[in-house]
PDB file of C-alpha atoms in Angstrom:
ATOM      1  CA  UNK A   1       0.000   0.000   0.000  1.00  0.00           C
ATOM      2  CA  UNK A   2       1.437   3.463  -1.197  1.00  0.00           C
ATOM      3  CA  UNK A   3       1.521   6.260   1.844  1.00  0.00           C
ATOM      4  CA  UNK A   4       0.019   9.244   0.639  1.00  0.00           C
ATOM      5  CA  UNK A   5      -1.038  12.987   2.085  1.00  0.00           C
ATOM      6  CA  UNK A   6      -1.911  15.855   1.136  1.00  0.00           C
ATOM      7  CA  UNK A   7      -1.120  19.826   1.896  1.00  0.00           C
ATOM      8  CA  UNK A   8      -2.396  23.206   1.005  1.00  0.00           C
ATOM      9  CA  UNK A   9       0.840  24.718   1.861  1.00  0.00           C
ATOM     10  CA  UNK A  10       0.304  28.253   4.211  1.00  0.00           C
ATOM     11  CA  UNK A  11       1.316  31.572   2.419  1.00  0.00           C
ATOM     12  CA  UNK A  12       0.506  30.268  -1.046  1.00  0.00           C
ATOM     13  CA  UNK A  13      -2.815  31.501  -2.965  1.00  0.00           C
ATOM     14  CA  UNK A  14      -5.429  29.011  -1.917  1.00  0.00           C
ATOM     15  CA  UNK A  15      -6.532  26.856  -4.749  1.00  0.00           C
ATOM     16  CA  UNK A  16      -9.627  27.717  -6.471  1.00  0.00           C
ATOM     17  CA  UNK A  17     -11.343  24.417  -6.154  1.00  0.00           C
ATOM     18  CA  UNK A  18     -10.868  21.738  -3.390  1.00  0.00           C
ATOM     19  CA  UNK A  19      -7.282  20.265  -3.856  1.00  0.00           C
ATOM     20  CA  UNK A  20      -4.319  20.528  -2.207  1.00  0.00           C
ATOM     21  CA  UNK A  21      -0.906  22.139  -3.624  1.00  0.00           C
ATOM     22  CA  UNK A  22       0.574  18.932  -3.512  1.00  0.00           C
ATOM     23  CA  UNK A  23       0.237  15.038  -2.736  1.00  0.00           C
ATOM     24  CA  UNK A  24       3.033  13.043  -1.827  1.00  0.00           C
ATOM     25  CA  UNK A  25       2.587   9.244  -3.135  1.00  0.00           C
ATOM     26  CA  UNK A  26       5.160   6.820  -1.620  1.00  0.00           C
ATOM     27  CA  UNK A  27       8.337   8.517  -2.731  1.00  0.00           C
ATOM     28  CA  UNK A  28       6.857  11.019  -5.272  1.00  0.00           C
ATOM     29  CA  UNK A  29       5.325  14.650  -4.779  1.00  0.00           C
ATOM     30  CA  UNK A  30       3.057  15.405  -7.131  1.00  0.00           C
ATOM     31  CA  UNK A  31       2.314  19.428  -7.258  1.00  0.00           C
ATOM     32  CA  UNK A  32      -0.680  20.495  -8.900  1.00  0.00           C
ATOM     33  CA  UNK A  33      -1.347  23.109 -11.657  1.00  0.00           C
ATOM     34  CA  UNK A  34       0.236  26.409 -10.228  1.00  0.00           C
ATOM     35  CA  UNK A  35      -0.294  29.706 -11.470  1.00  0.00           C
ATOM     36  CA  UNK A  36       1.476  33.375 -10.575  1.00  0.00           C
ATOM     37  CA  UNK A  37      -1.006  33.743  -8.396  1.00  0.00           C
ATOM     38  CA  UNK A  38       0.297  34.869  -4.843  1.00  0.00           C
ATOM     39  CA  UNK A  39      -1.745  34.883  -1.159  1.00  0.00           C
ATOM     40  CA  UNK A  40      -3.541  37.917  -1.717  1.00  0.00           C
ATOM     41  CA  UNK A  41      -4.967  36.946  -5.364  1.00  0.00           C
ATOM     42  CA  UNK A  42      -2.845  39.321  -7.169  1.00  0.00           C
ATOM     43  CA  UNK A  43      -0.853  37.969 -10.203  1.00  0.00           C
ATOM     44  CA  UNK A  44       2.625  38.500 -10.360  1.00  0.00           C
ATOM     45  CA  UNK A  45       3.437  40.309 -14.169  1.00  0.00           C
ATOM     46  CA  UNK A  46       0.484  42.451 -14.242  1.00  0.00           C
ATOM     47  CA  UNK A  47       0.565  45.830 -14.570  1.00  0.00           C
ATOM     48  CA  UNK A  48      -1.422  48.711 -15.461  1.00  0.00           C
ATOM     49  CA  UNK A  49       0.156  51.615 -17.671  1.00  0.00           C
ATOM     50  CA  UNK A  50      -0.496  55.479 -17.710  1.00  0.00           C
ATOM     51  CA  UNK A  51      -3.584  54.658 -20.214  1.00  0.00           C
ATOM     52  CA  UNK A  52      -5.437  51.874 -18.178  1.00  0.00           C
ATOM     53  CA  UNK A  53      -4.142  49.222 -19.969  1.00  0.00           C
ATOM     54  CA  UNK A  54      -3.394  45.710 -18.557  1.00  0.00           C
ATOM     55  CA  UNK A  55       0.037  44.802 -18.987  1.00  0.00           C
ATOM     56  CA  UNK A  56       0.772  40.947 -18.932  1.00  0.00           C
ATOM     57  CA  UNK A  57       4.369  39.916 -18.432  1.00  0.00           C
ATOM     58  CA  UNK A  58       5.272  36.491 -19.214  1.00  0.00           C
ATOM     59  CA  UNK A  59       8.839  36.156 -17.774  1.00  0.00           C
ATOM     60  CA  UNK A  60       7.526  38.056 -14.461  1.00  0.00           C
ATOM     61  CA  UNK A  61       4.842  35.135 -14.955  1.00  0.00           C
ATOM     62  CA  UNK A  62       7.349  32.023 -15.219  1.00  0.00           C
ATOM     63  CA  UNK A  63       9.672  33.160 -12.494  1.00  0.00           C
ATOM     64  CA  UNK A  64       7.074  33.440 -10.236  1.00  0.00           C
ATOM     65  CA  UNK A  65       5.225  30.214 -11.130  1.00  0.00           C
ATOM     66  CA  UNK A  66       8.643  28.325 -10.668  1.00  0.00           C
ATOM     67  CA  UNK A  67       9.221  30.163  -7.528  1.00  0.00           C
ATOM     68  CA  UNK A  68       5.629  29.083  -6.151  1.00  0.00           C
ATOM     69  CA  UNK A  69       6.245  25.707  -7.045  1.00  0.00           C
ATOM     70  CA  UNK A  70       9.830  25.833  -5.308  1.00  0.00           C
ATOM     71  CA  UNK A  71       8.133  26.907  -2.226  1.00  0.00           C
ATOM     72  CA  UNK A  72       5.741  24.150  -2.655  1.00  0.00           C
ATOM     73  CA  UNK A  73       8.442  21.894  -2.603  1.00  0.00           C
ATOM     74  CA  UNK A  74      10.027  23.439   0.294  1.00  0.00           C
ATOM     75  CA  UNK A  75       7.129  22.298   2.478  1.00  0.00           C
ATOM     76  CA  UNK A  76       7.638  19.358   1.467  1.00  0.00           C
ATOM     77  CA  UNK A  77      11.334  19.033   2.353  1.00  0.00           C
ATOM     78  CA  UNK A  78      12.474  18.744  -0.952  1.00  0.00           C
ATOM     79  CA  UNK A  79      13.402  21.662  -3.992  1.00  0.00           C
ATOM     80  CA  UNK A  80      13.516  22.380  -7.695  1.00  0.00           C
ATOM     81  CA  UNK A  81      16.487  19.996  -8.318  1.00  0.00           C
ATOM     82  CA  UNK A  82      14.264  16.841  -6.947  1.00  0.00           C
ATOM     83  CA  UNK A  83      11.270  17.901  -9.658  1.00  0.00           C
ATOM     84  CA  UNK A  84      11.434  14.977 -12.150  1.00  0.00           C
ATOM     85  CA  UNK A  85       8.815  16.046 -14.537  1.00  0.00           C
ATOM     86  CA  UNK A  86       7.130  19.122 -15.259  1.00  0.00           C
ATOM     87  CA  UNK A  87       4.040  20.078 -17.710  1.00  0.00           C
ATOM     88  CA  UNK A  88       4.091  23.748 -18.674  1.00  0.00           C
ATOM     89  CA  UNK A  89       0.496  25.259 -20.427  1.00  0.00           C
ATOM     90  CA  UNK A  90       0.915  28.097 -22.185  1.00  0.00           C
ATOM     91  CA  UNK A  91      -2.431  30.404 -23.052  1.00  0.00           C
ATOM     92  CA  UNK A  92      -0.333  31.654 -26.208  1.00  0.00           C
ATOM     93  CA  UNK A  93       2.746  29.628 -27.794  1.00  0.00           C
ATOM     94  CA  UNK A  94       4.006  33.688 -29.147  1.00  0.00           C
ATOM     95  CA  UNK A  95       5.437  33.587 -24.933  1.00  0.00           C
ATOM     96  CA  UNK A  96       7.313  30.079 -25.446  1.00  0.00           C
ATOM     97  CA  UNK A  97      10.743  32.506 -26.153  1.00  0.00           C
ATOM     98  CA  UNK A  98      10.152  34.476 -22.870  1.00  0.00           C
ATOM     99  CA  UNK A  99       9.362  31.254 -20.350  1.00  0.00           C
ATOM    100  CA  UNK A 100      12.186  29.518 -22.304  1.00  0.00           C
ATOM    101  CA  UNK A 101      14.591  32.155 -21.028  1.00  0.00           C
ATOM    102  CA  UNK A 102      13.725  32.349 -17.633  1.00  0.00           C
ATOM    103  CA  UNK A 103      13.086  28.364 -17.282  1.00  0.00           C
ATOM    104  CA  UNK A 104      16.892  28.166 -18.367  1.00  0.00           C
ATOM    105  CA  UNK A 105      18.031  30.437 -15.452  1.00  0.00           C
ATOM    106  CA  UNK A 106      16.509  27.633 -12.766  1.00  0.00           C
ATOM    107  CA  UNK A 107      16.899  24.206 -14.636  1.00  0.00           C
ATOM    108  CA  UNK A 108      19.577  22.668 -17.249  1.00  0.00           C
ATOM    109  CA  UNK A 109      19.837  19.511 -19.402  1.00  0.00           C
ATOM    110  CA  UNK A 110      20.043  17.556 -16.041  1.00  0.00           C
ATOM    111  CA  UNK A 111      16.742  19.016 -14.893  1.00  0.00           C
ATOM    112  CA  UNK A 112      13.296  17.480 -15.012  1.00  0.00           C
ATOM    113  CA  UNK A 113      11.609  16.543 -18.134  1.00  0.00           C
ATOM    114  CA  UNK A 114       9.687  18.832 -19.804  1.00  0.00           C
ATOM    115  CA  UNK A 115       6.510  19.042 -22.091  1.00  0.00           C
ATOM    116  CA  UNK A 116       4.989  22.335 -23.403  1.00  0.00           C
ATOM    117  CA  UNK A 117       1.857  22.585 -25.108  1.00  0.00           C
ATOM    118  CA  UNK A 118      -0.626  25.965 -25.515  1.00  0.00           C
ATOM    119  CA  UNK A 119      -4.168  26.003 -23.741  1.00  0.00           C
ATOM    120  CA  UNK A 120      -7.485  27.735 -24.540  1.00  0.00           C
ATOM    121  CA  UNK A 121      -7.406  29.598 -21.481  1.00  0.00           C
ATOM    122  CA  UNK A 122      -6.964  29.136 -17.541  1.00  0.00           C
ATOM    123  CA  UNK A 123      -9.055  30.400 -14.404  1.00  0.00           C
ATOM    124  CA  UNK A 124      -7.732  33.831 -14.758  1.00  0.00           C
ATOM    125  CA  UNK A 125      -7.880  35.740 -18.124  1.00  0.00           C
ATOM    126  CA  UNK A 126      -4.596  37.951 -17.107  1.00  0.00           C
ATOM    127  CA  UNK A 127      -2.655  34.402 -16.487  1.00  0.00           C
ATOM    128  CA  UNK A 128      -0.224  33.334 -19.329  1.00  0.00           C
ATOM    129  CA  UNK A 129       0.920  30.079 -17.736  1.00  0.00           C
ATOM    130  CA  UNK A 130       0.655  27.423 -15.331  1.00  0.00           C
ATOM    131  CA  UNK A 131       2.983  24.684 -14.510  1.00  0.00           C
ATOM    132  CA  UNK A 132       1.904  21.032 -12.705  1.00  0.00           C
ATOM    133  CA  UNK A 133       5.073  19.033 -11.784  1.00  0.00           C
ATOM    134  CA  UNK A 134       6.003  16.045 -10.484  1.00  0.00           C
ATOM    135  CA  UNK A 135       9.502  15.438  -8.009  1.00  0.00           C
ATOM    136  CA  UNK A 136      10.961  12.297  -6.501  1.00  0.00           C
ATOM    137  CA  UNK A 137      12.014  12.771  -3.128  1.00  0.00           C
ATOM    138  CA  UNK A 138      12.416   9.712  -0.423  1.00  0.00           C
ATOM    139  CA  UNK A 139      10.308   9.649   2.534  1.00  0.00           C
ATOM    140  CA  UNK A 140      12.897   9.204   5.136  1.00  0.00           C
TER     141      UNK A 140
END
């Protein structure tokens, strides 16, 4: 029988349906769909400019989805280098350039393994991307 639990981890933007931020399985985390979204249900890379216009930033975007999912992780005792597979879904494939650049500054050819693909839309119209993942990290 596989040992399994689950967490909505404190400090993190509470999801918007009932699941948690994570389930551990055995040896395996498994981190659900994560967004920019911080605690107070602001999105990281949105801005307005002197006209009123909504400003959508999709490096802003990736760093701080990453950086959600490393605190994720965190909870869970483990980081970004355990993360053995991760599914990126990208509202428009024109923004694969910009996530590409700033995935590269927290993962290499010896990090997880990755699959991209573009999406309709997700819960929020001003959110570009959203990243579910998958680490391997030992109970111990």
């Amino acid at each position: 029988m596989v040992k399994s639990d689950s967490k909505v981890v404190e400090g993190k933007a509470t999801p918007l349906g009932k699941y948690p931020h994570f389930k551990r399985a055995g040896d395996f985390l498994l981190i659900s769909g994560t967004s920019a979204r911080r605690a107070d249900n602001t999105i990281a890379g949105e801005s307005i400019d002197e006209l009123g216009r909504t400003l959508l930033d999709i490096r802003a975007q990736t760093r701080a989805v990453i950086e959600n999912v490393r605190d994720i992780l965190q909870s869970a005792g483990a980081q970004l280098s355990d993360l053995v597979e991760v599914t990126t879904y990208l509202v428009n494939m024109n923004d694969f350039p910009g996530y590409n650049e700033v995935y590269g500054e927290y993962f290499n050819f010896d990090g997880p393994t990755r699959t991209t693909v573009a999406v309709h839309q997700l819960p929020h119209p001003h959110l570009l991307i959203e990243i579910r993942a998958m680490a391997y990290k030992p109970r111990k």
